[in-house]
């Protein structure tokens, strides 16, 4: 493994940078809307903070004890069945699959920064039109922005852990915090802020379906970048003497806070203008732009800030998706970082082009597989099936196949004996079962 390591602060920033992404600012508010607000938020908080922190600790442990790339770490740390466990490390392909369409969505956000500067849609119909035109017929624009994201993330990842990943996170994350603070302070001054608070924190349990619970667990994994070898890989470059429990807490709390703050900002603005659509993926790209318009010139300013914030959040997550595979190639095959980065980036870039073509009307018939197009398939397979599956592999591995004494030596000084036992129990039994339920539900094999 390369000897270049994160600084302690750099590591936390990079892990938070990976966790805080489109999942927090784009997806969390719309699933909250879809699953009825407060009750969903409560379940999400419980799962993110309990399951999330427990699995974060597990992934940090693998990285800290393994000190290599994800594939080698599973192989080296397994106390039995090493030959089989090395295949678990191939979960590092999952973030590359996610990145293919994630990059296209970051491209849409770039487009919306430009739209906000030029002119926002004056009503919801116009807004829908702008988005649907971009999505289904504007191949050039999507291709251009996807290419820009490709060049951007490749050039950052080329510079390595410290000069690439850590440095960009040190620039973008404070800016993201600043922008979100400005937007949040503004929304505090808007009357409907209290409505947004009620919507998000006043749980109406009649609205809580068992499906919502399952979705909340899936969202917690996605948003914390778990089950994909990312945190494991970053943790292998952890500086010595880092408290992994404290780090997990900080990462999960900040990630959750960002999701809540983004939700409060978005719902305040929507409710203030009586906007209806609090549901669906169109929330950020269709409902919000026309709401920003209604706020007049301050709205334009808010829109620009908002889309820049999501772009920053998206880029720091995108970088983290490349690193596990790059680190694998560098470590295992002695590739130069340039060669490794180019291979991984070209993979997501080309797959991303196919994904964006599958939304374009002229090409979509060719890229339909059954009921979904390629774009939706990639999202479905990667984030709803493979991410929980990766999560299962991590907890089963740490719980049943790693040296218990080594884990105890790390955790007992930090957690004490009793909580370490609770952690083992959760990791061995409860979390794998919860994740199996997530997969059964998401694939429709067994609907709750
Ligand atoms: N955690 C990121 C988010 O919430 O947007 C999503 C993500 C990051 C997914 C990294 C996958 C990944 F590899």
Coordinates of C-alpha atoms and ligand atoms in Angstrom, one line a residue:
X1 CA 0.0 0.0 0.0
X2 CA 1.2 3.5 -0.7
X3 CA 2.7 5.2 2.3
X4 CA 1.0 8.4 1.5
X5 CA -1.7 8.9 4.1
X6 CA -4.5 11.2 4.8
X7 CA -4.1 13.7 7.7
X8 CA -6.6 13.0 10.5
X9 CA -8.7 16.0 9.5
X10 CA -8.3 15.1 5.8
X11 CA -9.5 11.6 6.4
X12 CA -12.7 12.8 8.1
X13 CA -13.3 15.4 5.4
X14 CA -12.8 12.8 2.7
X15 CA -15.1 10.3 4.2
X16 CA -17.7 13.0 4.9
X17 CA -17.2 14.2 1.3
X18 CA -17.9 10.7 0.0
X19 CA -21.0 10.3 2.2
X20 CA -22.5 13.7 1.6
X21 CA -23.7 13.7 -2.0
X22 CA -26.7 13.6 -4.2
X23 CA -28.1 11.0 -1.8
X24 CA -28.5 13.7 0.9
X25 CA -29.6 16.7 -1.0
X26 CA -31.5 15.2 -3.9
X27 CA -32.7 11.7 -2.8
X28 CA -33.3 12.1 0.9
X29 CA -35.9 14.9 0.6
X30 CA -37.8 13.1 -2.1
X31 CA -38.0 9.8 -0.4
X32 CA -39.0 11.6 2.8
X33 CA -41.8 13.2 0.8
X34 CA -42.8 9.9 -0.7
X35 CA -42.9 8.0 2.5
X36 CA -44.8 10.6 4.5
X37 CA -42.4 12.9 6.3
X38 CA -41.7 12.7 10.1
X39 CA -42.2 9.0 10.7
X40 CA -39.8 8.1 7.8
X41 CA -37.2 10.6 9.1
X42 CA -37.4 9.1 12.5
X43 CA -36.8 5.6 11.2
X44 CA -34.0 6.9 8.9
X45 CA -32.3 8.6 11.9
X46 CA -32.4 5.4 13.9
X47 CA -31.1 3.3 11.1
X48 CA -28.4 5.8 10.0
X49 CA -27.2 6.3 13.5
X50 CA -27.3 2.7 14.7
X51 CA -26.9 0.4 11.7
X52 CA -24.9 3.1 9.9
X53 CA -22.4 3.7 12.7
X54 CA -22.0 0.0 13.4
X55 CA -21.2 -0.8 9.8
X56 CA -18.9 2.2 9.5
X57 CA -16.9 0.9 12.4
X58 CA -16.8 -2.5 10.7
X59 CA -15.5 -1.0 7.4
X60 CA -13.0 1.2 9.2
X61 CA -11.7 -1.9 11.1
X62 CA -11.1 -3.8 7.8
X63 CA -9.2 -0.8 6.4
X64 CA -7.2 -0.2 9.5
X65 CA -6.2 -3.8 10.1
X66 CA -5.9 -4.7 6.4
X67 CA -3.8 -1.7 5.1
X68 CA -4.1 -2.6 1.5
X69 CA -6.6 -2.5 -1.4
X70 CA -10.1 -3.8 -0.8
X71 CA -9.6 -7.1 -2.6
X72 CA -6.4 -7.9 -0.8
X73 CA -7.8 -6.9 2.5
X74 CA -10.6 -9.4 2.4
X75 CA -8.2 -12.1 1.3
X76 CA -5.5 -11.3 3.9
X77 CA -7.8 -10.8 6.9
X78 CA -10.0 -13.8 6.4
X79 CA -9.2 -16.5 9.0
X80 CA -10.8 -19.2 6.8
X81 CA -11.9 -19.5 3.2
X82 CA -9.4 -16.9 2.0
X83 CA -9.9 -18.0 -1.6
X84 CA -13.6 -17.2 -1.5
X85 CA -13.3 -14.0 0.4
X86 CA -11.0 -12.4 -2.1
X87 CA -14.0 -12.2 -4.4
X88 CA -15.9 -10.1 -1.9
X89 CA -13.4 -7.3 -2.7
X90 CA -14.8 -7.1 -6.1
X91 CA -17.5 -5.0 -4.6
X92 CA -15.2 -2.2 -5.7
X93 CA -16.7 -2.5 -9.2
X94 CA -20.1 -1.3 -7.7
X95 CA -19.1 2.3 -7.1
X96 CA -17.8 2.5 -10.7
X97 CA -21.2 1.3 -11.9
X98 CA -22.9 3.9 -9.7
X99 CA -20.6 6.6 -10.9
X100 CA -21.6 6.0 -14.6
X101 CA -25.0 7.5 -14.0
X102 CA -24.1 9.6 -11.0
X103 CA -21.8 11.5 -13.3
X104 CA -24.7 12.1 -15.7
X105 CA -26.8 13.5 -12.8
X106 CA -23.9 15.8 -11.8
X107 CA -24.0 16.9 -15.4
X108 CA -27.7 17.8 -15.1
X109 CA -26.7 19.9 -12.0
X110 CA -24.1 21.7 -14.0
X111 CA -26.8 22.5 -16.6
X112 CA -29.0 23.8 -13.8
X113 CA -26.3 26.1 -12.6
X114 CA -26.3 27.6 -16.1
X115 CA -30.1 27.7 -16.3
X116 CA -30.2 29.5 -12.9
X117 CA -27.9 32.1 -14.3
X118 CA -29.8 32.5 -17.5
X119 CA -33.5 32.3 -16.6
X120 CA -35.4 30.1 -14.3
X121 CA -38.7 28.5 -15.5
X122 CA -41.7 30.7 -14.5
X123 CA -44.1 27.8 -13.8
X124 CA -44.1 24.1 -13.2
X125 CA -45.1 23.2 -16.8
X126 CA -42.2 25.2 -18.2
X127 CA -39.9 23.6 -15.6
X128 CA -41.1 20.1 -16.5
X129 CA -40.4 21.0 -20.2
X130 CA -36.9 22.1 -19.5
X131 CA -36.0 19.0 -17.6
X132 CA -37.7 16.6 -20.0
X133 CA -36.0 18.2 -23.0
X134 CA -32.7 17.9 -21.3
X135 CA -33.3 14.3 -20.4
X136 CA -34.9 12.9 -23.5
X137 CA -33.6 15.0 -26.4
X138 CA -30.6 17.1 -25.5
X139 CA -27.8 14.6 -26.1
X140 CA -25.2 17.2 -26.7
X141 CA -25.6 19.0 -23.4
X142 CA -25.6 15.8 -21.4
X143 CA -22.7 14.4 -23.2
X144 CA -20.7 17.6 -22.7
X145 CA -21.3 17.8 -19.0
X146 CA -20.7 14.1 -18.5
X147 CA -17.4 14.6 -20.3
X148 CA -16.5 17.5 -18.0
X149 CA -17.2 15.4 -14.9
X150 CA -15.1 12.6 -16.4
X151 CA -12.1 15.0 -17.0
X152 CA -12.5 16.6 -13.6
X153 CA -12.7 13.5 -11.4
X154 CA -9.9 11.8 -13.4
X155 CA -7.6 14.7 -13.0
X156 CA -8.3 14.8 -9.2
X157 CA -7.9 11.1 -8.6
X158 CA -4.6 11.1 -10.6
X159 CA -3.0 13.2 -7.9
X160 CA -3.5 10.6 -5.3
X161 CA -4.8 10.4 -1.8
X162 CA -3.2 13.5 -0.3
X163 CA -2.7 15.9 -3.2
X164 CA -5.8 14.8 -5.0
X165 CA -8.6 13.5 -2.7
X166 CA -7.7 15.3 0.5
X167 CA -6.9 18.6 -1.2
X168 CA -10.1 18.9 -3.2
X169 CA -12.2 17.9 -0.1
X170 CA -10.4 20.6 1.9
X171 CA -11.6 23.2 -0.7
X172 CA -15.0 21.9 -1.6
X173 CA -16.4 20.7 1.8
X174 CA -15.9 24.1 3.7
X175 CA -17.5 25.8 0.7
X176 CA -20.4 23.4 0.8
X177 CA -20.9 24.0 4.5
X178 CA -20.8 27.8 3.9
X179 CA -23.4 27.6 1.1
X180 CA -25.7 25.3 3.1
X181 CA -25.5 27.6 6.1
X182 CA -26.5 30.6 3.9
X183 CA -29.4 28.7 2.4
X184 CA -30.4 27.5 5.9
X185 CA -30.3 30.9 7.5
X186 CA -32.4 32.2 4.6
X187 CA -35.0 29.5 5.1
X188 CA -35.1 30.3 8.8
X189 CA -36.5 33.7 7.8
X190 CA -39.2 32.2 5.6
X191 CA -42.6 31.8 7.4
X192 CA -43.1 28.2 6.2
X193 CA -40.0 27.0 8.0
X194 CA -42.1 25.9 10.9
X195 CA -44.3 23.9 8.5
X196 CA -41.2 22.2 7.1
X197 CA -40.1 21.3 10.7
X198 CA -43.5 19.9 11.5
X199 CA -43.5 17.9 8.2
X200 CA -40.1 16.4 9.0
X201 CA -40.2 16.0 12.7
X202 CA -43.8 15.3 13.6
X203 CA -44.2 11.6 13.0
X204 CA -47.5 10.4 11.8
X205 CA -47.1 6.7 12.3
X206 CA -50.2 5.8 10.3
X207 CA -48.2 6.8 7.3
X208 CA -45.3 4.5 8.1
X209 CA -45.4 1.3 6.1
X210 CA -43.0 -1.6 6.6
X211 CA -41.7 -0.7 3.1
X212 CA -40.7 2.7 4.4
X213 CA -38.5 1.0 7.1
X214 CA -36.8 -1.1 4.4
X215 CA -36.3 2.0 2.2
X216 CA -34.8 3.9 5.2
X217 CA -32.2 1.1 5.8
X218 CA -31.3 1.1 2.1
X219 CA -31.0 4.9 2.1
X220 CA -28.8 4.8 5.2
X221 CA -26.3 2.5 3.4
X222 CA -26.3 4.5 0.2
X223 CA -25.9 7.9 1.9
X224 CA -23.0 6.7 4.1
X225 CA -21.2 5.1 1.1
X226 CA -21.3 1.7 2.8
X227 CA -21.0 -1.7 1.3
X228 CA -18.9 -0.6 -1.7
X229 CA -15.4 -0.8 -0.5
X230 CA -15.1 3.0 -0.3
X231 CA -14.8 3.5 3.4
X232 CA -12.6 0.4 3.6
X233 CA -10.3 1.8 1.0
X234 CA -10.1 5.2 2.5
X235 CA -9.5 3.7 5.9
X236 CA -6.4 1.9 4.6
X237 CA -4.8 5.3 4.3
X238 CA -5.9 6.3 7.7
X239 CA -3.2 8.0 9.8
X240 CA -2.1 5.9 12.7
X241 CA -3.8 6.4 16.1
X242 CA -7.1 7.5 14.8
X243 CA -10.1 6.6 17.0
X244 CA -12.3 4.7 14.6
X245 CA -15.4 4.9 16.8
X246 CA -15.2 8.6 17.1
X247 CA -14.5 8.9 13.3
X248 CA -17.6 6.8 12.6
X249 CA -19.7 9.0 14.8
X250 CA -18.5 12.2 13.2
X251 CA -19.1 10.9 9.7
X252 CA -22.6 9.6 10.4
X253 CA -23.7 12.6 12.4
X254 CA -22.5 15.1 9.8
X255 CA -24.0 13.1 6.9
X256 CA -27.3 12.9 8.7
X257 CA -27.2 16.6 9.6
X258 CA -26.6 17.6 6.0
X259 CA -29.6 15.5 4.9
X260 CA -31.9 17.0 7.5
X261 CA -30.7 20.6 6.7
X262 CA -31.1 20.0 3.0
X263 CA -34.6 18.6 3.6
X264 CA -35.6 21.6 5.8
X265 CA -34.3 24.1 3.2
X266 CA -36.1 22.4 0.3
X267 CA -39.5 21.8 2.1
X268 CA -39.5 25.4 3.5
X269 CA -39.1 26.8 0.0
X270 CA -41.7 24.4 -1.5
X271 CA -44.3 25.0 1.2
X272 CA -43.9 28.7 1.0
X273 CA -45.0 28.8 -2.6
X274 CA -47.6 26.1 -2.0
X275 CA -45.8 23.8 -4.4
X276 CA -47.4 20.5 -4.5
X277 CA -44.9 18.0 -5.7
X278 CA -42.9 16.9 -2.6
X279 CA -42.6 13.5 -4.2
X280 CA -40.5 11.8 -6.8
X281 CA -37.1 12.3 -8.4
X282 CA -38.4 15.5 -10.1
X283 CA -38.4 17.4 -6.8
X284 CA -35.0 19.0 -7.3
X285 CA -35.0 19.3 -11.1
X286 CA -38.7 20.2 -11.7
X287 CA -40.5 21.6 -8.6
X288 CA -37.6 23.5 -7.1
X289 CA -36.5 25.6 -10.1
X290 CA -40.0 27.1 -10.6
X291 CA -40.2 27.7 -6.9
X292 CA -36.9 29.6 -7.0
X293 CA -38.3 31.7 -9.8
X294 CA -41.2 32.7 -7.6
X295 CA -38.8 34.1 -5.0
X296 CA -37.7 36.8 -7.6
X297 CA -34.1 37.9 -7.8
X298 CA -33.2 36.5 -4.4
X299 CA -34.5 33.2 -5.8
X300 CA -32.0 33.3 -8.7
X301 CA -29.3 33.8 -6.2
X302 CA -30.5 30.9 -4.0
X303 CA -30.9 28.7 -7.0
X304 CA -27.3 29.3 -8.1
X305 CA -26.0 28.6 -4.6
X306 CA -28.2 25.5 -4.3
X307 CA -27.1 23.9 -7.5
X308 CA -23.4 24.8 -6.8
X309 CA -23.8 23.1 -3.4
X310 CA -25.1 19.9 -4.9
X311 CA -22.4 19.9 -7.6
X312 CA -19.7 20.2 -4.9
X313 CA -21.3 17.4 -2.9
X314 CA -21.6 15.2 -6.0
X315 CA -18.0 15.7 -7.1
X316 CA -16.5 14.7 -3.7
X317 CA -18.7 11.6 -3.7
X318 CA -17.8 10.8 -7.4
X319 CA -14.1 10.9 -6.6
X320 CA -14.6 8.4 -3.8
X321 CA -16.3 6.0 -6.2
X322 CA -13.1 5.9 -8.3
X323 CA -10.6 5.4 -5.6
X324 CA -11.3 1.7 -4.5
X325 CA -10.7 0.3 -8.0
X326 CA -7.8 2.6 -8.7
X327 CA -6.1 1.6 -5.5
X328 CA -6.7 -2.1 -6.4
X329 CA -5.0 -1.7 -9.7
X330 CA -2.1 0.3 -8.3
X331 CA -1.6 -2.0 -5.4
X332 CA -2.2 -5.4 -6.9
X333 CA -0.8 -4.9 -10.4
X334 CA 1.7 -2.1 -9.8
X335 CA 0.0 0.0 -12.4
X336 CA 0.9 3.7 -12.4
X337 CA -1.9 5.9 -10.9
X338 CA -2.3 7.4 -14.4
X339 CA -2.9 4.0 -16.0
X340 CA -5.2 2.8 -13.2
X341 CA -7.2 6.1 -13.2
X342 CA -7.6 6.1 -16.9
X343 CA -8.9 2.5 -17.1
X344 CA -11.4 3.1 -14.3
X345 CA -12.5 6.4 -15.6
X346 CA -13.0 5.2 -19.1
X347 CA -15.1 2.4 -17.8
X348 CA -17.6 4.7 -16.0
X349 CA -17.4 7.2 -18.8
X350 CA -18.4 4.8 -21.5
X351 CA -21.1 3.1 -19.4
X352 CA -22.4 6.6 -18.5
X353 CA -22.7 7.5 -22.2
X354 CA -24.8 4.3 -22.7
X355 CA -26.9 5.3 -19.6
X356 CA -27.6 8.8 -20.8
X357 CA -28.4 7.5 -24.4
X358 CA -31.0 5.2 -22.8
X359 CA -32.9 8.3 -21.7
X360 CA -32.8 9.9 -25.2
X361 CA -36.0 9.2 -27.1
X362 CA -34.2 8.2 -30.4
X363 CA -32.0 5.6 -28.7
X364 CA -34.1 4.4 -25.8
X365 CA -35.8 1.5 -27.6
X366 CA -32.3 0.0 -28.2
X367 CA -31.4 0.4 -24.5
X368 CA -34.5 -0.9 -22.9
X369 CA -34.2 -4.1 -21.0
X370 CA -37.7 -5.4 -20.1
X371 CA -39.5 -2.6 -18.3
X372 CA -36.6 -0.3 -17.5
X373 CA -34.0 1.5 -19.6
X374 CA -30.3 1.1 -18.9
X375 CA -30.0 4.2 -16.7
X376 CA -32.7 2.9 -14.4
X377 CA -31.3 -0.6 -14.4
X378 CA -27.9 0.6 -13.4
X379 CA -29.3 2.6 -10.5
X380 CA -31.6 -0.3 -9.5
X381 CA -29.0 -3.1 -9.6
X382 CA -26.2 -1.1 -8.1
X383 CA -27.9 0.9 -5.3
X384 CA -30.8 -1.3 -4.4
X385 CA -29.3 -4.8 -4.8
X386 CA -25.5 -4.6 -4.9
X387 CA -25.0 -2.0 -2.1
X388 CA -27.0 -4.0 0.5
X389 CA -25.3 -7.1 -0.8
X390 CA -21.9 -5.5 -0.2
X391 CA -23.1 -4.5 3.2
X392 CA -24.0 -8.1 4.0
X393 CA -20.5 -9.3 2.9
X394 CA -18.9 -6.7 5.1
X395 CA -20.8 -7.6 8.3
X396 CA -20.6 -11.3 7.7
X397 CA -16.9 -11.0 7.1
X398 CA -16.2 -8.9 10.1
X399 CA -18.6 -10.8 12.3
X400 CA -17.7 -14.4 11.4
X401 CA -14.4 -14.5 9.4
X402 CA -12.0 -12.0 11.0
X403 CA -9.9 -12.7 14.0
X404 CA -12.1 -11.8 17.0
X405 CA -9.1 -11.2 19.2
X406 CA -7.7 -8.5 16.8
X407 CA -11.1 -6.9 16.7
X408 CA -11.5 -6.9 20.5
X409 CA -8.0 -5.4 20.8
X410 CA -9.2 -2.5 18.7
X411 CA -12.7 -2.0 20.0
X412 CA -12.7 -2.8 23.7
X413 CA -10.4 0.1 24.6
X414 CA -12.7 2.4 22.7
X415 CA -16.2 0.9 23.4
X416 CA -15.7 -1.2 26.6
X417 CA -16.6 -4.9 26.8
X418 CA -20.3 -4.7 26.9
X419 CA -20.8 -2.4 23.9
X420 CA -18.3 -4.3 21.9
X421 CA -20.4 -7.4 22.6
X422 CA -23.5 -5.5 21.5
X423 CA -21.7 -4.4 18.3
X424 CA -20.7 -8.0 17.6
X425 CA -24.3 -9.2 18.0
X426 CA -25.6 -6.5 15.7
X427 CA -22.9 -7.1 13.1
X428 CA -23.2 -10.9 13.2
X429 CA -27.0 -11.4 13.3
X430 CA -29.2 -8.3 13.2
X431 CA -27.7 -6.3 10.4
X432 CA -27.3 -9.2 7.9
X433 CA -31.0 -10.1 8.4
X434 CA -32.0 -6.4 8.0
X435 CA -30.1 -6.2 4.8
X436 CA -31.5 -9.4 3.4
X437 CA -35.0 -7.9 4.0
X438 CA -33.9 -4.8 2.1
X439 CA -32.8 -6.9 -0.9
X440 CA -36.0 -9.0 -0.9
X441 CA -38.1 -5.9 -0.7
X442 CA -36.3 -3.9 -3.3
X443 CA -36.2 -6.8 -5.8
X444 CA -39.9 -7.4 -5.3
X445 CA -39.2 -11.0 -4.3
X446 CA -41.0 -10.4 -1.1
X447 CA -42.8 -7.1 -0.7
X448 CA -43.5 -5.7 2.8
Ligands
LIG1 N1 -23.0 8.6 -0.4 C1 -23.3 9.2 -1.6 C2 -24.5 10.1 -1.6 O1 -25.2 10.1 -0.6 O2 -24.8 10.7 -2.6 C3 -23.5 8.2 -2.7 C4 -22.4 7.4 -3.0 C5 -21.1 7.7 -2.7 C6 -22.8 6.2 -3.6 C7 -20.2 6.8 -3.1 C8 -21.8 5.4 -3.9 C9 -20.5 5.7 -3.7 F1 -19.6 4.8 -4.1

